[in-house]
CSV table of C-alpha atoms and ligand atoms in Angstrom, one decimal:
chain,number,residue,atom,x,y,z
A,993,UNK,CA,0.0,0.0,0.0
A,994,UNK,CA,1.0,3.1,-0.5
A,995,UNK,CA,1.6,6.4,1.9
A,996,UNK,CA,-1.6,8.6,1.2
A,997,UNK,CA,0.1,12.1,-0.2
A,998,UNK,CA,0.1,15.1,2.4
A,999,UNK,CA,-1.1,18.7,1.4
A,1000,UNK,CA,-0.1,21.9,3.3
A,1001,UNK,CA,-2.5,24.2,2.2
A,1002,UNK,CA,-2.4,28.2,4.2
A,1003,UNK,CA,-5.5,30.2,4.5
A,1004,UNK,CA,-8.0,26.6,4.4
A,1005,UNK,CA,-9.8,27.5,7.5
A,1006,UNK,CA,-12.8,29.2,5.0
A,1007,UNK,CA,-13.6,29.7,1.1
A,1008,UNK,CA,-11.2,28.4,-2.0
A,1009,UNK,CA,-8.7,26.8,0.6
A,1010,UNK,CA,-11.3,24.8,2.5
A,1011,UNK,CA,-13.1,23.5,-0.4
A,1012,UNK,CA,-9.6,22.5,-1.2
A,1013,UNK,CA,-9.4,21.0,1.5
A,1014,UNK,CA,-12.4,18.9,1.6
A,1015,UNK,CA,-11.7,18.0,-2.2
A,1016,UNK,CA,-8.6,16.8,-0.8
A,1017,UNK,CA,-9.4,14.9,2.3
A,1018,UNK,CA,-12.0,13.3,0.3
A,1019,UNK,CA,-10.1,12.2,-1.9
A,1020,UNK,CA,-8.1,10.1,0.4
A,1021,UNK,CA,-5.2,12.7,1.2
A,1022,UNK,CA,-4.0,13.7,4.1
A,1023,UNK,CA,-3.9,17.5,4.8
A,1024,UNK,CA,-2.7,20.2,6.9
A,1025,UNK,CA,-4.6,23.7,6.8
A,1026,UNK,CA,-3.1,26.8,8.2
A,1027,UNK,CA,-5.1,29.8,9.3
A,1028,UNK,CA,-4.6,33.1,11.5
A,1029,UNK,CA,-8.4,33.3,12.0
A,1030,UNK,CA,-8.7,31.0,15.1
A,1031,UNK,CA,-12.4,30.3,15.2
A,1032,UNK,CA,-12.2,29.3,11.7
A,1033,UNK,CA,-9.6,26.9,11.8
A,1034,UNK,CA,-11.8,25.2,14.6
A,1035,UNK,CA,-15.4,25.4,12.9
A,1036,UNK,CA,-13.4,23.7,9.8
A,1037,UNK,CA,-12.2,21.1,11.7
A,1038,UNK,CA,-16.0,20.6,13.0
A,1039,UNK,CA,-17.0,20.8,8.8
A,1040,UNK,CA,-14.0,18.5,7.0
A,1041,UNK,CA,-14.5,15.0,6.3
A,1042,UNK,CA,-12.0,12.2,7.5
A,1043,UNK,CA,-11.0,14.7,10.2
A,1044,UNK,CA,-8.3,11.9,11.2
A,1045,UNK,CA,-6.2,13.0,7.9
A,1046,UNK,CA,-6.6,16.2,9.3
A,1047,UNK,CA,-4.3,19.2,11.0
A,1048,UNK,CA,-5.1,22.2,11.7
A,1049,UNK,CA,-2.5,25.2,12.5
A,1050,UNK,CA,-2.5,29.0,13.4
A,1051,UNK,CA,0.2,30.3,11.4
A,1052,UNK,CA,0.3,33.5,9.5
A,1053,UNK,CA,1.5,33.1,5.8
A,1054,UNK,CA,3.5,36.0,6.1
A,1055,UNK,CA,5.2,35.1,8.9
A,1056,UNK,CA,8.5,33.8,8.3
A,1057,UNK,CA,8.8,31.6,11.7
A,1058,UNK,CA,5.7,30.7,11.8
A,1059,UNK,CA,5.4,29.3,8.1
A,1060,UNK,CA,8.6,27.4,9.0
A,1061,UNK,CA,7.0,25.9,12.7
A,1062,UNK,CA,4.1,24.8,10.4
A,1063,UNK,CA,5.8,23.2,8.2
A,1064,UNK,CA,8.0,21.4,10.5
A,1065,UNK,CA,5.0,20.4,12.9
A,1066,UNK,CA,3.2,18.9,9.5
A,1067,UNK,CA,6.0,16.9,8.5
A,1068,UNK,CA,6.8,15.6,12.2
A,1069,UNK,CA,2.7,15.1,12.1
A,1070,UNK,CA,2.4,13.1,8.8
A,1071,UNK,CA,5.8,12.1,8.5
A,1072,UNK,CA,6.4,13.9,5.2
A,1073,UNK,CA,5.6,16.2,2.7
A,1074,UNK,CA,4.3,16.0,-1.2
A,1075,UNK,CA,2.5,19.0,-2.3
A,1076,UNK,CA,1.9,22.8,-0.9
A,1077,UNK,CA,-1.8,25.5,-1.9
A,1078,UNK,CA,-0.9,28.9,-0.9
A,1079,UNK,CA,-4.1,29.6,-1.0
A,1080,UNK,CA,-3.8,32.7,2.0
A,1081,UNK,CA,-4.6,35.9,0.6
A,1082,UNK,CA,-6.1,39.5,1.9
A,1083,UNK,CA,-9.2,38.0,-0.8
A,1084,UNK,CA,-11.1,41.6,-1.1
A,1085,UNK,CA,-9.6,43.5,-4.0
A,1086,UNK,CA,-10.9,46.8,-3.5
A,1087,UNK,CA,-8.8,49.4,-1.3
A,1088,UNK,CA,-9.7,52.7,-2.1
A,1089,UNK,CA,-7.9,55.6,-4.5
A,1090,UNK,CA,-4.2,54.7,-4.8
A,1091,UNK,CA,-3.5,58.6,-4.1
A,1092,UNK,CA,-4.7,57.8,-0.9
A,1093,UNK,CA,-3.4,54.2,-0.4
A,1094,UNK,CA,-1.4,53.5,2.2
A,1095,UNK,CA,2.1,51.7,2.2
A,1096,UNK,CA,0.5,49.8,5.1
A,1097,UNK,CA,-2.0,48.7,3.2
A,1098,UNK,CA,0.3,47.9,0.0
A,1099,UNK,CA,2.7,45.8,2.2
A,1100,UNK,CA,0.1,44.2,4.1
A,1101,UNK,CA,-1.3,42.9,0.7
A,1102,UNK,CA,2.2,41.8,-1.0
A,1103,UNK,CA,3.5,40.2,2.5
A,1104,UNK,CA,0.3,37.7,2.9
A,1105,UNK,CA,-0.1,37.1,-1.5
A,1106,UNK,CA,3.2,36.9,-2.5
A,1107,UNK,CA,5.7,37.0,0.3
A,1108,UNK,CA,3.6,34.1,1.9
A,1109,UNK,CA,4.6,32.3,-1.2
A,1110,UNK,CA,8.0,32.6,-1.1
A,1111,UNK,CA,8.3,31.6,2.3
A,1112,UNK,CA,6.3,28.5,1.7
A,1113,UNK,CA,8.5,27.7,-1.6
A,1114,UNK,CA,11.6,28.7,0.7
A,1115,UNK,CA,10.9,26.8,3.4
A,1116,UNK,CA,9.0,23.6,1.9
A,1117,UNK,CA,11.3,22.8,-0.6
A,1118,UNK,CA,13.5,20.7,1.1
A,1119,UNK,CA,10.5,18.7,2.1
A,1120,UNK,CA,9.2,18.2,-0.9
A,1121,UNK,CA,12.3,17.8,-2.9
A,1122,UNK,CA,12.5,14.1,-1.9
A,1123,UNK,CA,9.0,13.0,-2.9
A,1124,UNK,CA,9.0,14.9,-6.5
A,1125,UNK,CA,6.3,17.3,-4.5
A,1126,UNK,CA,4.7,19.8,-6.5
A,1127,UNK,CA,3.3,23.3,-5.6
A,1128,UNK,CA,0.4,25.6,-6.3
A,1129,UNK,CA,0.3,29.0,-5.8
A,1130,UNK,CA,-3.1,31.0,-6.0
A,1131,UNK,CA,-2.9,33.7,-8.3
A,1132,UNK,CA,-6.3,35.6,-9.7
A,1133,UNK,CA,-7.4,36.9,-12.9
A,1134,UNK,CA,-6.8,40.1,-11.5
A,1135,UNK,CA,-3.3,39.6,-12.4
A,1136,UNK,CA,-4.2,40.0,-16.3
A,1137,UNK,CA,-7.1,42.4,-16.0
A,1138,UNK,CA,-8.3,45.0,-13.4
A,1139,UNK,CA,-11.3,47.2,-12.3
A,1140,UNK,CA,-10.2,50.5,-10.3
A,1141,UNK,CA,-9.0,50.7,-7.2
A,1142,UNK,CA,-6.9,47.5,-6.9
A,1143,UNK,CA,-3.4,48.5,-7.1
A,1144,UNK,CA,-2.0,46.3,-4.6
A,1145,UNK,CA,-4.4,43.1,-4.6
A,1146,UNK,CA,-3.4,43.2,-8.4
A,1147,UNK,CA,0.3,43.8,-8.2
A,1148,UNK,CA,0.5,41.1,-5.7
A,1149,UNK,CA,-1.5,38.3,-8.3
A,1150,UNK,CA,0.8,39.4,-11.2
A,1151,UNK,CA,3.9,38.9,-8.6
A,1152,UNK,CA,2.8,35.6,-8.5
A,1153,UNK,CA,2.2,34.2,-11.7
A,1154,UNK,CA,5.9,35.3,-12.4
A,1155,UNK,CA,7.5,33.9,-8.9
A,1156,UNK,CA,5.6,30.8,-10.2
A,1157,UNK,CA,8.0,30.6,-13.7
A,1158,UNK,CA,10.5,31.7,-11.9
A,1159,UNK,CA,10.5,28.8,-8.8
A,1160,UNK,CA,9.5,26.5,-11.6
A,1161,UNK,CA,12.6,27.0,-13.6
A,1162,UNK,CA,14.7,26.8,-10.1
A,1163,UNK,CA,13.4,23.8,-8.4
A,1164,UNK,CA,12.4,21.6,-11.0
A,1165,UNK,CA,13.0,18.9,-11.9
A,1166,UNK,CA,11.9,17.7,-8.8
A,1167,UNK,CA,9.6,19.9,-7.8
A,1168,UNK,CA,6.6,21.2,-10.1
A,1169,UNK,CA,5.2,24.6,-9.1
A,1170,UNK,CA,2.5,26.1,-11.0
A,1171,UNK,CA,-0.4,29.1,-11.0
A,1172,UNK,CA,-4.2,29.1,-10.9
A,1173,UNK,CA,-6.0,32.0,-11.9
A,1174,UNK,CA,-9.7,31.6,-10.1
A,1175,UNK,CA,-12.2,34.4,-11.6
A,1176,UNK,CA,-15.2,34.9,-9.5
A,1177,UNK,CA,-15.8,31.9,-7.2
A,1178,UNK,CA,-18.6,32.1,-5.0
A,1179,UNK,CA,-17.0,31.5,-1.5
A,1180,UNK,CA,-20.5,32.7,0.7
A,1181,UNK,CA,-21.3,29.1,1.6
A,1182,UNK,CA,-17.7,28.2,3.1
A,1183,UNK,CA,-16.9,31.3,5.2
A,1184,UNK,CA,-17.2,30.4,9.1
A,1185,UNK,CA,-20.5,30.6,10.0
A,1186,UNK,CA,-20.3,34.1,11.8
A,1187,UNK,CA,-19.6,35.6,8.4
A,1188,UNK,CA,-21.7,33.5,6.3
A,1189,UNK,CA,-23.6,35.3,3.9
A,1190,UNK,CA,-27.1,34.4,2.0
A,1191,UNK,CA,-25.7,33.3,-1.7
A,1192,UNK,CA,-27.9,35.4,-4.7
A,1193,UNK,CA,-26.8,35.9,-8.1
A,1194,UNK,CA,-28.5,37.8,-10.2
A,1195,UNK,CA,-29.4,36.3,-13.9
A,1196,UNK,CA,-26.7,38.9,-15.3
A,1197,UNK,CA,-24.4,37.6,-12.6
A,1198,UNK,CA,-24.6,34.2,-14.6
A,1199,UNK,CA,-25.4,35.1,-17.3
A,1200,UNK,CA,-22.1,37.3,-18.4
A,1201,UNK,CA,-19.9,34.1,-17.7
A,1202,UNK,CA,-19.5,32.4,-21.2
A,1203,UNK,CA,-19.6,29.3,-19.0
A,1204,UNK,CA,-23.3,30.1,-17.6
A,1205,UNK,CA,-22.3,30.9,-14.0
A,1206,UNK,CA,-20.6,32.1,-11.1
A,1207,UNK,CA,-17.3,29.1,-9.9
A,1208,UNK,CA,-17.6,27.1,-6.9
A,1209,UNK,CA,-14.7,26.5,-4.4
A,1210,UNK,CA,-15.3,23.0,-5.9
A,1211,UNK,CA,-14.2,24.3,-9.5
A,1212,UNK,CA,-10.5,25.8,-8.0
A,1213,UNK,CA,-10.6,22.2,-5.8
A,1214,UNK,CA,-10.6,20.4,-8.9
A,1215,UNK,CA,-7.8,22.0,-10.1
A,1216,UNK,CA,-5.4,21.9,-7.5
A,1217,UNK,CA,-5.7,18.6,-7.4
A,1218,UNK,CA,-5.3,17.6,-10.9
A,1219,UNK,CA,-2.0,20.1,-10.6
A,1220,UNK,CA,-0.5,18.4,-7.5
A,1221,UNK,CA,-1.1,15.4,-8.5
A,1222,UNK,CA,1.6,13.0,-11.4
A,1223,UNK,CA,-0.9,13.1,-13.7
A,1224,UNK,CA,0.1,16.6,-14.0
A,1225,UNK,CA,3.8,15.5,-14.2
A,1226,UNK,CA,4.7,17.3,-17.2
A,1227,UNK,CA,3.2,20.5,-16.3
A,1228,UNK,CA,5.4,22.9,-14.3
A,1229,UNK,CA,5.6,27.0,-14.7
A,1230,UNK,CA,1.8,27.9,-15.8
A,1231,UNK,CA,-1.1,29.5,-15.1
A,1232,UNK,CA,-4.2,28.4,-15.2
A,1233,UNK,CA,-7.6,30.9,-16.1
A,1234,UNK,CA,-10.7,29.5,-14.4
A,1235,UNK,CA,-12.9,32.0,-14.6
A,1236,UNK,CA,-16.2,30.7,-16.2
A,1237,UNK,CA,-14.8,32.3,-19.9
A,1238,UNK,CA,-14.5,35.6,-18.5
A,1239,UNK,CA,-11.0,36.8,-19.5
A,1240,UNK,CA,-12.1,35.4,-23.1
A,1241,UNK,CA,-14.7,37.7,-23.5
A,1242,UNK,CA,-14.2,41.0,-25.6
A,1243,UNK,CA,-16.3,43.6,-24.0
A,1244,UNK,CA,-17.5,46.8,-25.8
A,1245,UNK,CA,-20.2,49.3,-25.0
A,1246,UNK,CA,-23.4,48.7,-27.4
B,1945,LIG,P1,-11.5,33.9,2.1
B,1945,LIG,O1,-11.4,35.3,2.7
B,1945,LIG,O2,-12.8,33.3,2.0
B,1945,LIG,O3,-10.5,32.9,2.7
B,1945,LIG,C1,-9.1,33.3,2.9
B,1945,LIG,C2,-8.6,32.6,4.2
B,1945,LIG,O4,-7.3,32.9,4.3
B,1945,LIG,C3,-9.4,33.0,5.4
B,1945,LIG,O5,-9.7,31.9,6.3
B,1945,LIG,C4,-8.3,33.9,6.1
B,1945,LIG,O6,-8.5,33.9,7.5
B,1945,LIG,C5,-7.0,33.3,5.7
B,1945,LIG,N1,-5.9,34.2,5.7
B,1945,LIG,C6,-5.9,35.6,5.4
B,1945,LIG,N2,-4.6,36.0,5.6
B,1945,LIG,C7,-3.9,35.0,6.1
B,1945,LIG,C8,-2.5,34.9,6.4
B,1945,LIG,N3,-1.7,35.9,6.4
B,1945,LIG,N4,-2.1,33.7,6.8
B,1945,LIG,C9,-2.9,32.6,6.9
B,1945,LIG,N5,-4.2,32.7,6.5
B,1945,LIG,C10,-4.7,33.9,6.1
B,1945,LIG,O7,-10.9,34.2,0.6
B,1945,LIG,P2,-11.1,33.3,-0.8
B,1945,LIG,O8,-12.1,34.1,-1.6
B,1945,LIG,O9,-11.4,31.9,-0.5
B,1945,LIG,O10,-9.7,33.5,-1.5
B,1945,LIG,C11,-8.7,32.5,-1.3
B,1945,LIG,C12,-7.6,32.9,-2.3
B,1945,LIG,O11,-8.1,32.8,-3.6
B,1945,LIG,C13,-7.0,34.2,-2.1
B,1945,LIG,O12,-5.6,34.2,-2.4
B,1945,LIG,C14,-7.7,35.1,-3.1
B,1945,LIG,O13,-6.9,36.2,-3.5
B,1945,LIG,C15,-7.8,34.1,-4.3
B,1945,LIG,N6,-8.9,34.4,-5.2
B,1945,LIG,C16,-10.2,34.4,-4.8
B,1945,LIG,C17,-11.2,34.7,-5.7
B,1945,LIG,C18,-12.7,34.7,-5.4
B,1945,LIG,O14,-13.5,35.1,-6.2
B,1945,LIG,N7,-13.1,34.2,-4.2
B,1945,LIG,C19,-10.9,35.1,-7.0
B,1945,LIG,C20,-9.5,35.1,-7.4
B,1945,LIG,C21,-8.6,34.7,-6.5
């Protein structure tokens, strides 16, 4: 028999990262899901299937010590490592008028997007090295496209579809790292329940996709795994659109 494969996955205590998560432990895998938001992490753990494949973690993505404790504490858990979702991400893209954008506010979104990637690549790489592990970085089709008022949120999603060529290039062969691109994905259904929100979408909503709807945590799950998985062996340095169509669509006024 063999070892079932273990996925660190940051940011899986709600939305994209705990459908992952479920998609995953379903699946048979066995899975460790970092968090700062505390009564998240535990409402997850209360949600998740096969909660004996399961660890949960506080650790902030952006954190260099704590990204490393977590790691360590998942391989001393599971007894090694094969594939790592940095999911984590300051998710709301809007922050006001860059003129009065803060560098707070900037850092705060590149140190949790893309510094909490590096660390993970950093620090997970020699875990993964051994096991041909693979790695998926959440990036957003807000790296190709933009609405106002998203300096940062965007800058940080373009920052990572390029760290994701560039780790690629460095850690392979061994280690596959590659991009997903989610467009919108509905995540009102898998926030914790305090901040659960009724899901509505109007026609339009659905309508604009080329694909008919609005994504599902369950669409980005889908994904990840296929990515981290050796069917996807031959696949290393991309990005991958899932957006229901929408970056396909040429948009003029009538
Ligand atoms: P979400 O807010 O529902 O979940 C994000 C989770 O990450 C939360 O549990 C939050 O507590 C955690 N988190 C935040 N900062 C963290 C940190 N520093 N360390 C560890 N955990 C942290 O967001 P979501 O919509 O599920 O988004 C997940 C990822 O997908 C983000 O990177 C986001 O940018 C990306 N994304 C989302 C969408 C979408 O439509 N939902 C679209 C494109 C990209």
């Amino acid at each position: 028999m063999t070892t079932p494969q273990t996925i660190y996955i940051t940011g899986g205590a709600q939305g994209i990262g705990l459908g992952i998560a479920h998609t995953l432990l379903t699946g048979g895998y066995r899975v460790a899901i970092t968090d700062i938001d505390e009564e998240a992490l535990s409402e997850a753990a209360e949600r998740l299937p096969r909660r004996e494949n399961l660890l949960t973690l506080m650790a902030d993505a952006s954190n260099e010590a704590q990204v490393v404790h977590s790691l360590e504490k998942t391989v001393n858990h599971f007894g090694q490592l094969n594939g790592i979702v940095h999911n984590a991400g300051i998710a709301d893209p809007f922050h006001g008028p860059v003129e009065q954008l803060s560098l707070e506010t900037w850092q705060a979104y590149l140190n949790t997007n893309l510094t909490g990637a590096f660390l993970c690549a950093k620090h997970g790489a020699a875990y993964l090295r051994p096991h041909g592990g693979s790695i998926v970085l959440m990036a957003s089709s807000r790296a190709l496209q933009s609405e106002p008022d998203t300096e940062a949120y965007a800058a940080s999603k373009g920052g990572i579809v390029a760290l994701t060529h560039a780790l690629a290039v460095s850690l392979g062969p061994e280690i596959r790292v590659n991009a997903i691109s989610p467009g919108w994905i509905e995540v009102g259904d898998w926030q914790k329940p305090s901040r659960q929100q009724p899901v509505e979408h109007r026609a339009v909503d659905r309508e604009q996709h080329p694909a008919g709807r609005v994504g599902t945590p369950y669409d980005i799950a889908a994904l990840t795994r296929f990515l981290l998985s050796t069917e996807a062996g031959f696949i290393t340095g991309q990005n991958f659109v899932a957006d229901g169509g929408m970056t396909r669509k040429m948009i003029y006024a009538e």
